[in-house]
Amino acid sequence: MQITSDMLAEFIKVSSDTIEKHDTEVTELDKTLGDGDHVINIRRGLGFLVEQSDEISQLEWADALKKMGMTCMSKIGGASGSLIGTFFVAMGKDATGKEMNPVTFAAAYNAAVEAMKARGKSDAGEKTMLDTLIPVANYLVENSATLDQAALLAGVKETAIKGMESTKAMHATKGRSSFLGERSVGHIDAGARSTQLMICAIVEAIEAKL
Ligand code: ADP
Ligand code: MG
């Protein structure tokens, strides 16, 4: 199945729905390790994206992703706003002039993760949303050319969940949770969980079409 940019409205909607469904849980995670505003920040961004979703869905992939990124950068507060905004703008830049298929998607997604790493001066193992995003990028780059779509999608979900869970044992070294030092160990990172929830919701929306 071809995944086209006109499906973005639905992907934004299912992302928003899953964040609402897990509002209390994710807020508790950010209260434990941070300041408790992560859902508020993500919700604000998604709210603007929902409002723009008809317009976004009519754009080509590259322009749609860039527009989403600019909206996230300007409308979401907190550390996550500029990080998520950077992610989508970089993904749009990499996608420019390319036809989207699993291989070009994997490359664009990987470029987005690299841009977020540079923006946040962070990497895997620091107990952030990158611990969900990086394993998924590696998985996509390794498997997008060989696996069929159903297997690839199932693997994305599994990898995102494992990545999110891996943050529990980590000692935070970036963001507000780093202020807790050793006491951050034993709790899942809010950004890793919200990111995993949205990735899984989007994958499930695609699976429903297969
Ligand atoms: P704030 O930390 O400003 O309150 P949010 O609560 O919206 O912003 O987002 C917090 C999340 O941002 C964390 O759970 C973590 O996943 C992510 N994060 C924080 N700093 C970084 C960083 N340098 N790189 C990547 N992700 C980060
Ligand atoms: Mg916060």
GROMACS .gro file of C-alpha atoms and ligand atoms in nm:
model
  238
    1MET     CA    1   0.000   0.000   0.000
    2GLN     CA    2   0.118   0.350  -0.085
    3ILE     CA    3   0.119   0.587   0.214
    4THR     CA    4   0.032   0.933   0.088
    5SER     CA    5   0.045   1.277   0.248
    6ASP     CA    6  -0.334   1.306   0.229
    7MET     CA    7  -0.340   1.053   0.515
    8LEU     CA    8  -0.166   1.305   0.743
    9ALA     CA    9  -0.496   1.442   0.875
   10GLU     CA   10  -0.583   1.097   1.005
   11PHE     CA   11  -0.233   1.045   1.151
   12ILE     CA   12  -0.260   1.377   1.336
   13LYS     CA   13  -0.606   1.279   1.463
   14VAL     CA   14  -0.499   0.937   1.595
   15SER     CA   15  -0.192   1.094   1.760
   16SER     CA   16  -0.413   1.346   1.934
   17ASP     CA   17  -0.658   1.074   2.041
   18THR     CA   18  -0.392   0.854   2.197
   19ILE     CA   19  -0.242   1.146   2.392
   20GLU     CA   20  -0.589   1.231   2.528
   21LYS     CA   21  -0.647   0.866   2.619
   22HIS     CA   22  -0.318   0.850   2.812
   23ASP     CA   23  -0.326   1.206   2.947
   24THR     CA   24  -0.316   1.113   3.317
   25GLU     CA   25  -0.046   0.852   3.279
   26VAL     CA   26   0.190   1.073   3.073
   27THR     CA   27   0.128   1.374   3.298
   28GLU     CA   28   0.221   1.163   3.601
   29LEU     CA   29   0.545   1.059   3.430
   30ASP     CA   30   0.639   1.422   3.363
   31LYS     CA   31   0.541   1.517   3.719
   32THR     CA   32   0.774   1.249   3.852
   33LEU     CA   33   1.078   1.344   3.642
   34GLY     CA   34   0.995   1.697   3.524
   35ASP     CA   35   0.739   1.972   3.575
   36GLY     CA   36   0.420   1.797   3.462
   37ASP     CA   37   0.344   2.006   3.155
   38HIS     CA   38   0.440   1.761   2.881
   39VAL     CA   39   0.084   1.669   2.782
   40ILE     CA   40  -0.015   2.037   2.785
   41ASN     CA   41   0.273   2.113   2.548
   42ILE     CA   42   0.202   1.822   2.313
   43ARG     CA   43  -0.171   1.892   2.320
   44ARG     CA   44  -0.115   2.254   2.223
   45GLY     CA   45   0.093   2.150   1.923
   46LEU     CA   46  -0.146   1.878   1.816
   47GLY     CA   47  -0.440   2.118   1.853
   48PHE     CA   48  -0.285   2.353   1.598
   49LEU     CA   49  -0.197   2.061   1.371
   50VAL     CA   50  -0.557   1.934   1.388
   51GLU     CA   51  -0.679   2.282   1.290
   52GLN     CA   52  -0.437   2.288   0.995
   53SER     CA   53  -0.479   1.924   0.902
   54ASP     CA   54  -0.698   1.976   0.592
   55GLU     CA   55  -0.444   2.221   0.456
   56ILE     CA   56  -0.149   1.997   0.552
   57SER     CA   57  -0.310   1.696   0.383
   58GLN     CA   58  -0.328   1.880   0.054
   59LEU     CA   59   0.047   1.946   0.042
   60GLU     CA   60   0.321   1.723  -0.096
   61TRP     CA   61   0.509   1.526   0.172
   62ALA     CA   62   0.804   1.763   0.196
   63ASP     CA   63   0.594   2.078   0.230
   64ALA     CA   64   0.347   1.912   0.466
   65LEU     CA   65   0.626   1.799   0.699
   66LYS     CA   66   0.796   2.140   0.691
   67LYS     CA   67   0.468   2.313   0.772
   68MET     CA   68   0.404   2.074   1.061
   69GLY     CA   69   0.753   2.143   1.192
   70MET     CA   70   0.712   2.519   1.176
   71THR     CA   71   0.383   2.492   1.363
   72CYS     CA   72   0.538   2.275   1.635
   73MET     CA   73   0.833   2.513   1.672
   74SER     CA   74   0.619   2.821   1.706
   75LYS     CA   75   0.326   2.682   1.906
   76ILE     CA   76   0.454   2.415   2.147
   77GLY     CA   77   0.627   2.537   2.460
   78GLY     CA   78   0.893   2.358   2.661
   79ALA     CA   79   1.197   2.168   2.548
   80SER     CA   80   0.981   1.947   2.333
   81GLY     CA   81   0.857   2.226   2.101
   82SER     CA   82   1.183   2.310   1.933
   83LEU     CA   83   1.292   1.945   1.933
   84ILE     CA   84   0.977   1.813   1.766
   85GLY     CA   85   0.966   2.113   1.531
   86THR     CA   86   1.326   2.048   1.427
   87PHE     CA   87   1.237   1.683   1.369
   88PHE     CA   88   0.961   1.755   1.118
   89VAL     CA   89   1.140   2.041   0.938
   90ALA     CA   90   1.447   1.819   0.889
   91MET     CA   91   1.230   1.531   0.772
   92GLY     CA   92   1.063   1.762   0.518
   93LYS     CA   93   1.400   1.887   0.396
   94ASP     CA   94   1.526   1.534   0.341
   95ALA     CA   95   1.203   1.436   0.166
   96THR     CA   96   1.223   1.727  -0.079
   97GLY     CA   97   1.213   1.606  -0.437
   98LYS     CA   98   1.180   1.240  -0.338
   99GLU     CA   99   0.894   1.003  -0.393
  100MET     CA  100   0.794   0.856  -0.056
  101ASN     CA  101   0.836   0.481  -0.019
  102PRO     CA  102   0.960   0.275   0.279
  103VAL     CA  103   1.325   0.337   0.190
  104THR     CA  104   1.299   0.714   0.135
  105PHE     CA  105   1.075   0.740   0.441
  106ALA     CA  106   1.337   0.561   0.651
  107ALA     CA  107   1.609   0.798   0.524
  108ALA     CA  108   1.397   1.108   0.594
  109TYR     CA  109   1.301   0.981   0.940
  110ASN     CA  110   1.666   0.909   1.017
  111ALA     CA  111   1.767   1.259   0.904
  112ALA     CA  112   1.498   1.398   1.135
  113VAL     CA  113   1.633   1.203   1.432
  114GLU     CA  114   1.988   1.321   1.356
  115ALA     CA  115   1.865   1.683   1.348
  116MET     CA  116   1.689   1.639   1.682
  117LYS     CA  117   2.006   1.492   1.833
  118ALA     CA  118   2.202   1.797   1.716
  119ARG     CA  119   1.934   2.042   1.835
  120GLY     CA  120   1.909   1.884   2.181
  121LYS     CA  121   2.282   1.803   2.204
  122SER     CA  122   2.168   1.459   2.308
  123ASP     CA  123   2.196   1.098   2.207
  124ALA     CA  124   2.068   0.751   2.288
  125GLY     CA  125   2.081   0.647   2.654
  126GLU     CA  126   2.006   0.989   2.804
  127LYS     CA  127   1.647   0.905   2.901
  128THR     CA  128   1.458   1.119   2.649
  129MET     CA  129   1.219   1.079   2.358
  130LEU     CA  130   1.529   0.997   2.152
  131ASP     CA  131   1.537   0.657   2.322
  132THR     CA  132   1.212   0.578   2.140
  133LEU     CA  133   1.303   0.758   1.816
  134ILE     CA  134   1.663   0.635   1.764
  135PRO     CA  135   1.594   0.258   1.781
  136VAL     CA  136   1.302   0.306   1.539
  137ALA     CA  137   1.530   0.499   1.299
  138ASN     CA  138   1.793   0.224   1.313
  139TYR     CA  139   1.528  -0.042   1.263
  140LEU     CA  140   1.377   0.138   0.963
  141VAL     CA  141   1.713   0.200   0.796
  142GLU     CA  142   1.809  -0.167   0.843
  143ASN     CA  143   1.480  -0.322   0.734
  144SER     CA  144   1.287  -0.086   0.504
  145ALA     CA  145   1.436  -0.230   0.185
  146THR     CA  146   1.380  -0.595   0.271
  147LEU     CA  147   1.076  -0.653   0.491
  148ASP     CA  148   0.721  -0.650   0.358
  149GLN     CA  149   0.499  -0.370   0.485
  150ALA     CA  150   0.311  -0.571   0.748
  151ALA     CA  151   0.629  -0.709   0.902
  152LEU     CA  152   0.800  -0.370   0.888
  153LEU     CA  153   0.507  -0.202   1.067
  154ALA     CA  154   0.489  -0.469   1.337
  155GLY     CA  155   0.861  -0.428   1.397
  156VAL     CA  156   0.829  -0.050   1.428
  157LYS     CA  157   0.575  -0.088   1.709
  158GLU     CA  158   0.781  -0.349   1.891
  159THR     CA  159   1.097  -0.137   1.861
  160ALA     CA  160   0.922   0.179   1.984
  161ILE     CA  161   0.781  -0.002   2.288
  162LYS     CA  162   1.117  -0.156   2.375
  163GLY     CA  163   1.285   0.183   2.338
  164MET     CA  164   1.028   0.354   2.561
  165GLU     CA  165   1.063   0.081   2.826
  166SER     CA  166   1.442   0.106   2.815
  167THR     CA  167   1.425   0.458   2.960
  168LYS     CA  168   1.308   0.318   3.294
  169ALA     CA  169   1.654   0.191   3.388
  170MET     CA  170   1.835   0.497   3.255
  171HIS     CA  171   1.993   0.778   3.452
  172ALA     CA  172   1.876   1.109   3.301
  173THR     CA  173   2.149   1.339   3.172
  174LYS     CA  174   1.942   1.582   2.959
  175GLY     CA  175   1.642   1.804   3.024
  176ARG     CA  176   1.469   1.870   3.356
  177SER     CA  177   1.487   1.507   3.468
  178SER     CA  178   1.868   1.534   3.478
  179PHE     CA  179   1.825   1.753   3.790
  180LEU     CA  180   1.715   1.437   3.972
  181GLY     CA  181   2.037   1.254   3.889
  182GLU     CA  182   2.031   0.896   4.023
  183ARG     CA  183   1.675   0.945   4.149
  184SER     CA  184   1.556   0.952   3.788
  185VAL     CA  185   1.629   0.578   3.763
  186GLY     CA  186   1.319   0.357   3.786
  187HIS     CA  187   1.078   0.583   3.597
  188ILE     CA  188   0.986   0.595   3.229
  189ASP     CA  189   1.053   0.926   3.052
  190ALA     CA  190   0.735   1.116   2.956
  191GLY     CA  191   0.865   1.215   2.613
  192ALA     CA  192   0.971   0.858   2.534
  193ARG     CA  193   0.621   0.738   2.627
  194SER     CA  194   0.430   1.010   2.435
  195THR     CA  195   0.647   0.952   2.128
  196GLN     CA  196   0.592   0.574   2.145
  197LEU     CA  197   0.217   0.621   2.185
  198MET     CA  198   0.196   0.841   1.876
  199ILE     CA  199   0.418   0.612   1.667
  200CYS     CA  200   0.205   0.309   1.761
  201ALA     CA  201  -0.122   0.494   1.691
  202ILE     CA  202  -0.001   0.596   1.344
  203VAL     CA  203   0.123   0.245   1.266
  204GLU     CA  204  -0.213   0.102   1.373
  205ALA     CA  205  -0.395   0.349   1.148
  206ILE     CA  206  -0.181   0.227   0.857
  207GLU     CA  207  -0.230  -0.140   0.951
  208ALA     CA  208  -0.607  -0.087   0.944
  209LYS     CA  209  -0.576   0.002   0.575
  210LEU     CA  210  -0.366  -0.301   0.472
  211ADP     P1  211   1.000   2.072   2.945
  211ADP     O1  212   1.108   1.972   2.978
  211ADP     O2  213   1.055   2.202   2.900
  211ADP     O3  214   0.898   2.083   3.054
  211ADP     P2  215   0.823   1.893   2.803
  211ADP     O4  216   0.772   1.854   2.935
  211ADP     O5  217   0.721   1.923   2.698
  211ADP     O6  218   0.924   2.014   2.814
  211ADP     O7  219   0.913   1.777   2.743
  211ADP     C1  220   0.994   1.699   2.824
  211ADP     C2  221   1.054   1.588   2.740
  211ADP     O8  222   1.145   1.640   2.646
  211ADP     C3  223   1.133   1.489   2.821
  211ADP     O9  224   1.049   1.389   2.874
  211ADP     C4  225   1.234   1.434   2.720
  211ADP    O10  226   1.182   1.319   2.654
  211ADP     C5  227   1.245   1.545   2.619
  211ADP     N1  228   1.375   1.612   2.623
  211ADP     C6  229   1.419   1.700   2.712
  211ADP     N2  230   1.543   1.744   2.681
  211ADP     C7  231   1.579   1.679   2.566
  211ADP     C8  232   1.695   1.679   2.479
  211ADP     N3  233   1.800   1.756   2.505
  211ADP     N4  234   1.691   1.599   2.371
  211ADP     C9  235   1.585   1.521   2.344
  211ADP     N5  236   1.472   1.518   2.419
  211ADP    C10  237   1.470   1.595   2.529
  212MG      MG  238   0.775   1.931   3.124
   0.00000   0.00000   0.00000
